[in-house]
mmCIF file of C-alpha atoms and ligand atoms in Angstrom:
data_model
loop_
_atom_site.group_PDB
_atom_site.id
_atom_site.type_symbol
_atom_site.label_atom_id
_atom_site.label_comp_id
_atom_site.label_asym_id
_atom_site.label_seq_id
_atom_site.Cartn_x
_atom_site.Cartn_y
_atom_site.Cartn_z
ATOM 1 C CA MET Z 6 16.557 -16.852 -12.163
ATOM 2 C CA ASN Z 7 18.363 -16.169 -8.891
ATOM 3 C CA THR Z 8 18.938 -12.424 -8.584
ATOM 4 C CA ILE Z 9 20.763 -12.441 -5.235
ATOM 5 C CA THR Z 10 24.115 -10.708 -5.669
ATOM 6 C CA SER Z 11 26.916 -9.906 -3.248
ATOM 7 C CA GLU Z 12 27.051 -6.168 -3.987
ATOM 8 C CA ALA Z 13 27.958 -3.869 -1.084
ATOM 9 C CA PRO Z 14 24.965 -2.279 0.667
ATOM 10 C CA THR Z 15 23.979 1.157 -0.591
ATOM 11 C CA PRO Z 16 23.947 4.078 1.858
ATOM 12 C CA PHE Z 17 20.200 4.251 1.230
ATOM 13 C CA PRO Z 18 18.382 2.624 4.200
ATOM 14 C CA THR Z 19 16.242 -0.150 2.686
ATOM 15 C CA VAL Z 20 14.960 -1.230 6.112
ATOM 16 C CA TYR Z 21 13.293 1.298 8.428
ATOM 17 C CA GLY Z 22 11.350 1.441 11.675
ATOM 18 C CA PRO Z 23 9.952 -0.367 13.461
ATOM 19 C CA VAL Z 24 6.890 1.829 13.021
ATOM 20 C CA LYS Z 25 3.742 1.432 15.083
ATOM 21 C CA SER Z 26 0.895 0.537 12.779
ATOM 22 C CA TRP Z 27 -2.756 0.640 13.907
ATOM 23 C CA ARG Z 28 -3.381 -2.236 11.523
ATOM 24 C CA TYR Z 29 -0.428 -4.527 12.146
ATOM 25 C CA GLY Z 30 1.230 -3.622 15.453
ATOM 26 C CA ARG Z 31 5.022 -3.214 15.450
ATOM 27 C CA SER Z 32 6.043 -3.312 11.842
ATOM 28 C CA LEU Z 33 9.486 -3.248 10.289
ATOM 29 C CA GLY Z 34 9.409 -1.583 6.883
ATOM 30 C CA ILE Z 35 11.189 -2.868 3.802
ATOM 31 C CA ASP Z 36 11.759 -0.596 0.851
ATOM 32 C CA PRO Z 37 12.322 -2.532 -2.398
ATOM 33 C CA ILE Z 38 12.119 0.689 -4.469
ATOM 34 C CA GLY Z 39 14.948 2.812 -3.117
ATOM 35 C CA ALA Z 40 16.118 6.389 -3.377
ATOM 36 C CA ILE Z 41 13.806 7.619 -6.157
ATOM 37 C CA SER Z 42 10.107 7.400 -5.349
ATOM 38 C CA THR Z 43 8.524 5.253 -8.048
ATOM 39 C CA CYS Z 44 4.886 4.357 -8.605
ATOM 40 C CA SER Z 45 2.223 3.875 -11.264
ATOM 41 C CA PHE Z 46 0.012 6.248 -9.249
ATOM 42 C CA ASN Z 47 0.654 9.720 -7.889
ATOM 43 C CA CYS Z 48 -2.050 9.877 -5.233
ATOM 44 C CA VAL Z 49 -3.101 13.327 -4.101
ATOM 45 C CA TYR Z 50 -2.459 12.307 -0.479
ATOM 46 C CA CYS Z 51 0.823 10.382 -0.976
ATOM 47 C CA GLN Z 52 3.104 10.852 2.032
ATOM 48 C CA LEU Z 53 6.194 10.468 -0.149
ATOM 49 C CA GLY Z 54 5.432 13.809 -1.810
ATOM 50 C CA GLU Z 55 4.970 14.049 -5.590
ATOM 51 C CA ILE Z 56 6.119 10.763 -7.121
ATOM 52 C CA GLU Z 57 9.450 11.299 -8.900
ATOM 53 C CA TYR Z 58 9.317 8.436 -11.397
ATOM 54 C CA ARG Z 59 6.001 7.157 -12.701
ATOM 55 C CA THR Z 60 6.053 3.784 -14.413
ATOM 56 C CA ASP Z 61 4.239 0.464 -14.607
ATOM 57 C CA GLN Z 62 7.347 -1.386 -15.837
ATOM 58 C CA ARG Z 63 8.896 -3.826 -13.410
ATOM 59 C CA GLN Z 64 12.623 -3.816 -12.753
ATOM 60 C CA ILE Z 65 15.103 -4.537 -9.971
ATOM 61 C CA PHE Z 66 15.557 -1.325 -8.016
ATOM 62 C CA VAL Z 67 17.418 -2.734 -5.012
ATOM 63 C CA PRO Z 68 19.283 -6.074 -5.092
ATOM 64 C CA THR Z 69 17.776 -8.664 -2.746
ATOM 65 C CA ALA Z 70 21.172 -9.154 -1.070
ATOM 66 C CA THR Z 71 21.259 -5.461 -0.103
ATOM 67 C CA ILE Z 72 17.880 -5.687 1.600
ATOM 68 C CA ILE Z 73 18.795 -8.903 3.420
ATOM 69 C CA LYS Z 74 22.098 -7.439 4.581
ATOM 70 C CA ASP Z 75 20.313 -4.329 5.911
ATOM 71 C CA LEU Z 76 17.686 -6.528 7.570
ATOM 72 C CA GLN Z 77 20.301 -8.583 9.417
ATOM 73 C CA ARG Z 78 21.253 -5.459 11.368
ATOM 74 C CA PHE Z 79 17.756 -5.414 12.933
ATOM 75 C CA ALA Z 80 18.022 -8.954 14.393
ATOM 76 C CA PRO Z 81 16.385 -10.405 16.475
ATOM 77 C CA TRP Z 82 13.412 -8.636 14.862
ATOM 78 C CA ASP Z 83 11.267 -7.781 17.870
ATOM 79 C CA VAL Z 84 8.303 -6.935 15.655
ATOM 80 C CA ASP Z 85 4.873 -8.362 14.792
ATOM 81 C CA VAL Z 86 5.204 -8.153 11.027
ATOM 82 C CA ILE Z 87 7.487 -7.100 8.213
ATOM 83 C CA THR Z 88 5.830 -4.818 5.700
ATOM 84 C CA LEU Z 89 6.869 -4.155 2.131
ATOM 85 C CA SER Z 90 5.892 -0.729 0.851
ATOM 86 C CA GLY Z 91 8.571 1.958 1.130
ATOM 87 C CA SER Z 92 9.284 4.507 -1.564
ATOM 88 C CA GLY Z 93 6.539 3.581 -3.996
ATOM 89 C CA GLU Z 94 4.756 0.560 -5.417
ATOM 90 C CA PRO Z 95 6.487 -2.653 -4.233
ATOM 91 C CA THR Z 96 5.076 -4.892 -6.986
ATOM 92 C CA LEU Z 97 7.183 -2.896 -9.463
ATOM 93 C CA ALA Z 98 10.227 -4.631 -7.965
ATOM 94 C CA ALA Z 99 11.002 -7.568 -10.272
ATOM 95 C CA ASN Z 100 12.711 -9.375 -7.370
ATOM 96 C CA LEU Z 101 9.643 -9.078 -5.094
ATOM 97 C CA GLY Z 102 9.041 -12.852 -4.784
ATOM 98 C CA GLU Z 103 12.669 -13.477 -3.939
ATOM 99 C CA ILE Z 104 12.678 -10.656 -1.357
ATOM 100 C CA ILE Z 105 9.596 -12.120 0.378
ATOM 101 C CA THR Z 106 11.083 -15.623 0.479
ATOM 102 C CA GLU Z 107 14.451 -14.440 1.808
ATOM 103 C CA ILE Z 108 12.827 -12.261 4.508
ATOM 104 C CA GLN Z 109 10.733 -15.197 5.670
ATOM 105 C CA LYS Z 110 13.733 -17.535 5.717
ATOM 106 C CA LEU Z 111 15.761 -15.064 7.760
ATOM 107 C CA THR Z 112 13.170 -13.744 10.227
ATOM 108 C CA GLN Z 113 10.300 -16.281 10.348
ATOM 109 C CA LYS Z 114 7.979 -13.244 10.567
ATOM 110 C CA PRO Z 115 4.726 -12.710 8.637
ATOM 111 C CA VAL Z 116 5.214 -10.572 5.534
ATOM 112 C CA ILE Z 117 2.612 -8.029 4.445
ATOM 113 C CA VAL Z 118 2.706 -6.306 1.067
ATOM 114 C CA LEU Z 119 0.912 -2.985 0.553
ATOM 115 C CA THR Z 120 0.050 -2.472 -3.098
ATOM 116 C CA ASN Z 121 -1.908 -0.073 -5.268
ATOM 117 C CA GLY Z 122 -3.262 -3.094 -7.159
ATOM 118 C CA THR Z 123 -2.334 -1.916 -10.648
ATOM 119 C CA LEU Z 124 -0.159 -4.955 -11.411
ATOM 120 C CA LEU Z 125 -2.192 -7.690 -9.753
ATOM 121 C CA GLY Z 126 -3.435 -8.918 -13.148
ATOM 122 C CA ASP Z 127 0.166 -9.706 -14.144
ATOM 123 C CA PRO Z 128 0.772 -13.468 -13.627
ATOM 124 C CA ALA Z 129 4.394 -12.832 -12.544
ATOM 125 C CA VAL Z 130 3.227 -10.437 -9.820
ATOM 126 C CA CYS Z 131 0.488 -12.837 -8.744
ATOM 127 C CA GLN Z 132 3.112 -15.584 -8.474
ATOM 128 C CA ALA Z 133 5.549 -13.382 -6.543
ATOM 129 C CA LEU Z 134 2.893 -12.577 -3.929
ATOM 130 C CA GLN Z 135 1.780 -16.142 -3.279
ATOM 131 C CA SER Z 136 3.928 -16.638 -0.182
ATOM 132 C CA ALA Z 137 3.091 -13.282 1.482
ATOM 133 C CA GLN Z 138 0.874 -13.722 4.550
ATOM 134 C CA GLU Z 139 -1.214 -10.673 3.671
ATOM 135 C CA VAL Z 140 -1.683 -8.427 0.662
ATOM 136 C CA ALA Z 141 -3.350 -5.078 1.347
ATOM 137 C CA VAL Z 142 -4.756 -3.544 -1.834
ATOM 138 C CA LYS Z 143 -5.583 0.109 -2.281
ATOM 139 C CA LEU Z 144 -9.087 0.696 -3.641
ATOM 140 C CA ASP Z 145 -10.001 4.382 -3.370
ATOM 141 C CA ALA Z 146 -12.051 4.737 -6.543
ATOM 142 C CA THR Z 147 -15.207 3.053 -7.763
ATOM 143 C CA TYR Z 148 -15.094 4.559 -11.254
ATOM 144 C CA SER Z 149 -12.634 5.912 -13.745
ATOM 145 C CA ASP Z 150 -12.967 9.681 -13.121
ATOM 146 C CA GLN Z 151 -12.511 9.193 -9.423
ATOM 147 C CA LEU Z 152 -9.366 7.140 -10.026
ATOM 148 C CA THR Z 153 -7.995 9.992 -12.140
ATOM 149 C CA ARG Z 154 -8.825 12.564 -9.502
ATOM 150 C CA ILE Z 155 -7.566 10.736 -6.396
ATOM 151 C CA ASN Z 156 -4.857 8.370 -7.573
ATOM 152 C CA ARG Z 157 -3.675 10.240 -10.698
ATOM 153 C CA PRO Z 158 -2.535 7.051 -12.482
ATOM 154 C CA LEU Z 159 -0.410 6.743 -15.602
ATOM 155 C CA SER Z 160 -2.675 7.554 -18.541
ATOM 156 C CA GLU Z 161 -2.539 4.003 -19.910
ATOM 157 C CA LEU Z 162 -4.021 2.536 -16.724
ATOM 158 C CA ASP Z 163 -7.708 1.826 -16.806
ATOM 159 C CA TRP Z 164 -9.963 1.515 -13.751
ATOM 160 C CA ALA Z 165 -11.859 -1.526 -15.097
ATOM 161 C CA GLU Z 166 -8.630 -3.379 -15.869
ATOM 162 C CA ILE Z 167 -7.205 -2.679 -12.425
ATOM 163 C CA TYR Z 168 -10.405 -3.906 -10.817
ATOM 164 C CA THR Z 169 -10.441 -7.071 -12.977
ATOM 165 C CA GLY Z 170 -6.805 -7.700 -12.003
ATOM 166 C CA ILE Z 171 -7.679 -7.477 -8.299
ATOM 167 C CA GLU Z 172 -10.614 -9.860 -8.752
ATOM 168 C CA GLN Z 173 -8.423 -12.287 -10.685
ATOM 169 C CA PHE Z 174 -5.721 -12.091 -8.031
ATOM 170 C CA ARG Z 175 -8.240 -12.876 -5.301
ATOM 171 C CA SER Z 176 -9.115 -16.177 -6.974
ATOM 172 C CA PHE Z 177 -5.453 -17.317 -6.994
ATOM 173 C CA TYR Z 178 -4.144 -15.889 -3.741
ATOM 174 C CA PRO Z 179 -4.393 -18.186 -0.678
ATOM 175 C CA GLY Z 180 -3.371 -15.586 1.954
ATOM 176 C CA LYS Z 181 -5.279 -12.809 3.658
ATOM 177 C CA LEU Z 182 -6.477 -10.074 1.330
ATOM 178 C CA SER Z 183 -7.499 -6.696 2.678
ATOM 179 C CA LEU Z 184 -8.776 -3.588 0.936
ATOM 180 C CA GLN Z 185 -7.563 -0.159 2.012
ATOM 181 C CA THR Z 186 -9.750 2.755 1.048
ATOM 182 C CA MET Z 187 -8.973 6.434 1.561
ATOM 183 C CA ILE Z 188 -12.078 8.612 1.896
ATOM 184 C CA LEU Z 189 -11.545 12.250 0.895
ATOM 185 C CA SER Z 190 -15.175 13.382 0.889
ATOM 186 C CA PRO Z 191 -18.521 11.836 1.915
ATOM 187 C CA TRP Z 192 -19.835 9.247 -0.541
ATOM 188 C CA GLN Z 193 -23.230 9.506 -2.202
ATOM 189 C CA LYS Z 194 -25.614 6.559 -1.919
ATOM 190 C CA ALA Z 195 -24.848 5.377 -5.471
ATOM 191 C CA GLN Z 196 -21.145 5.186 -4.763
ATOM 192 C CA GLN Z 197 -21.748 3.309 -1.526
ATOM 193 C CA GLN Z 198 -23.756 0.733 -3.460
ATOM 194 C CA ILE Z 199 -21.096 0.324 -6.154
ATOM 195 C CA TYR Z 200 -18.390 -0.107 -3.508
ATOM 196 C CA CYS Z 201 -20.415 -2.796 -1.726
ATOM 197 C CA HIS Z 202 -20.988 -4.540 -5.041
ATOM 198 C CA ILE Z 203 -17.214 -4.543 -5.688
ATOM 199 C CA VAL Z 204 -16.533 -5.865 -2.188
ATOM 200 C CA ARG Z 205 -18.986 -8.727 -2.703
ATOM 201 C CA LYS Z 206 -17.182 -9.633 -5.941
ATOM 202 C CA ILE Z 207 -13.644 -9.407 -4.538
ATOM 203 C CA GLN Z 208 -14.479 -11.007 -1.175
ATOM 204 C CA PRO Z 209 -11.630 -9.471 0.856
ATOM 205 C CA ASP Z 210 -11.006 -10.754 4.379
ATOM 206 C CA THR Z 211 -11.042 -7.257 5.846
ATOM 207 C CA ILE Z 212 -11.505 -3.613 4.841
ATOM 208 C CA GLN Z 213 -9.640 -0.646 6.311
ATOM 209 C CA LEU Z 214 -11.075 2.843 5.846
ATOM 210 C CA ASN Z 215 -8.949 5.910 6.294
ATOM 211 C CA THR Z 216 -9.070 9.648 5.679
ATOM 212 C CA PRO Z 217 -6.081 11.982 5.313
ATOM 213 C CA THR Z 218 -4.993 13.153 8.766
ATOM 214 C CA ARG Z 219 -1.522 14.300 7.731
ATOM 215 C CA PRO Z 220 -0.637 17.059 5.297
ATOM 216 C CA LYS Z 221 1.046 15.959 2.112
ATOM 217 C CA PRO Z 222 4.721 16.902 1.629
ATOM 218 C CA LEU Z 223 5.143 18.838 -1.610
ATOM 219 C CA MET Z 224 8.413 17.123 -2.440
ATOM 220 C CA ARG Z 225 9.930 13.704 -1.890
ATOM 221 C CA GLN Z 226 10.443 13.040 1.833
ATOM 222 C CA LEU Z 227 12.112 9.889 3.058
ATOM 223 C CA ASP Z 228 10.280 9.985 6.396
ATOM 224 C CA GLY Z 229 7.016 9.594 4.429
ATOM 225 C CA ARG Z 230 7.748 5.871 4.593
ATOM 226 C CA GLY Z 231 7.144 5.767 8.353
ATOM 227 C CA ASN Z 232 4.439 6.882 10.754
ATOM 228 C CA HIS Z 233 3.771 10.390 12.042
ATOM 229 C CA THR Z 234 1.771 11.621 14.947
ATOM 230 C CA PRO Z 235 -1.189 13.590 13.590
ATOM 231 C CA GLY Z 236 -0.623 17.293 14.167
ATOM 232 C CA GLU Z 237 3.158 17.040 14.505
ATOM 233 C CA SER Z 238 4.994 19.812 12.738
ATOM 234 C CA ARG Z 239 7.037 19.244 9.595
ATOM 235 C CA SER Z 240 10.168 21.058 8.581
ATOM 236 C CA TYR Z 241 9.272 21.059 4.881
ATOM 237 C CA PRO Z 242 6.464 22.557 2.779
ATOM 238 C CA VAL Z 243 3.205 20.618 2.923
ATOM 239 C CA HIS Z 244 -0.245 20.759 1.389
ATOM 240 C CA HIS Z 245 -3.282 20.337 3.664
ATOM 241 C CA LEU Z 246 -5.852 17.884 2.420
ATOM 242 C CA LYS Z 247 -9.599 17.517 2.713
ATOM 243 C CA SER Z 248 -10.760 14.766 4.991
ATOM 244 C CA VAL Z 249 -14.016 13.469 6.435
ATOM 245 C CA SER Z 250 -15.075 13.348 10.075
ATOM 246 C CA SER Z 251 -14.747 10.316 12.259
ATOM 247 C CA ASP Z 252 -18.577 10.053 12.289
ATOM 248 C CA VAL Z 253 -18.675 9.846 8.501
ATOM 249 C CA LEU Z 254 -16.011 7.139 8.491
ATOM 250 C CA GLN Z 255 -17.753 5.175 11.213
ATOM 251 C CA GLY Z 256 -21.122 5.386 9.455
ATOM 252 C CA LEU Z 257 -19.582 4.203 6.203
ATOM 253 C CA ALA Z 258 -17.757 1.341 7.900
ATOM 254 C CA ALA Z 259 -20.948 0.175 9.623
ATOM 255 C CA MET Z 260 -22.883 0.318 6.353
ATOM 256 C CA ILE Z 261 -20.217 -1.645 4.417
ATOM 257 C CA GLN Z 262 -19.973 -4.291 7.100
ATOM 258 C CA GLN Z 263 -23.732 -4.689 7.283
ATOM 259 C CA GLU Z 264 -24.194 -4.846 3.495
ATOM 260 C CA THR Z 265 -21.255 -7.143 2.712
ATOM 261 C CA GLY Z 266 -20.517 -9.075 5.898
ATOM 262 C CA VAL Z 267 -16.835 -8.083 5.613
ATOM 263 C CA SER Z 268 -15.149 -6.839 8.792
ATOM 264 C CA THR Z 269 -14.538 -3.101 8.258
ATOM 265 C CA ARG Z 270 -12.283 -1.013 10.497
ATOM 266 C CA ILE Z 271 -11.432 2.654 10.500
ATOM 267 C CA ALA Z 272 -8.062 4.188 11.237
ATOM 268 C CA PRO Z 273 -7.831 5.905 14.639
ATOM 269 C CA GLN Z 274 -8.586 9.601 14.221
ATOM 270 C CA PRO Z 275 -6.797 12.449 15.998
ATOM 271 C CA SER Z 276 -8.740 13.640 19.033
HETATM 272 S S1 LIG C 9 0.008 4.207 -4.513
HETATM 273 FE FE1 LIG C 9 1.041 4.596 -2.585
HETATM 274 S S2 LIG C 9 3.140 5.128 -3.164
HETATM 275 FE FE2 LIG C 9 1.908 5.249 -5.006
HETATM 276 S S3 LIG C 9 1.350 7.408 -5.110
HETATM 277 FE FE3 LIG C 9 -0.320 6.329 -4.056
HETATM 278 S S4 LIG C 9 0.125 6.520 -1.882
HETATM 279 FE FE4 LIG C 9 2.013 7.026 -3.007
#
């Protein structure tokens, strides 16, 4: 079904940036979710603030034509990549596949989708992501309680099912798959071993480790979609988060790379 419509663009900016990403260079952001932050998780560190609408049901939040119209204003797209994330979980957008195809047709740029992985077991989502050049999947937890604590998912979501969905997706997806893992406290040996076991099963192309370096806004903030300089002040109430040192991150990255053979990078840390 073709969902492109000729509706007038909304005042909500569905294209933002370019932002400078340590992972992807100059990246133009696309927001297929829109004004109300929407996700199946409510991560303790989410830069959008507390998620306003929690769901795992797909729907069209922003018409594809609106996004494409907004994107045309950024021509000639002097960026390295175009990244879909925005105001929540992009795979919840039922027009995701169409958005990716239309962006590629218009810009000829690589498209990256950042996802929390909860819907990767859905064949329609798997299909929609096939033409993306890279899918970056969040994997912060190696067991159920940790998922509950860090990602605060909808109660019906189960860690084992999410993990199976990611594994399944890997076997069908021809593009580059990366795992993104946020480390909030040092991992015990047992957890390190479980993580390496999961990595060997999923076989990602790369792993990116991070730790919270920015305080979390307490309420929905639109600028949470972009990048911030660590330490910069915010004009709204924030919550400061626990993080680990650069040495801990580096040690973990070296261990994962040695044990799994998968290239593992850490996010640059504030000096
Ligand atoms: S998955 Fe992403 S958008 Fe959703 S709550 Fe977590 S950090 Fe925020």
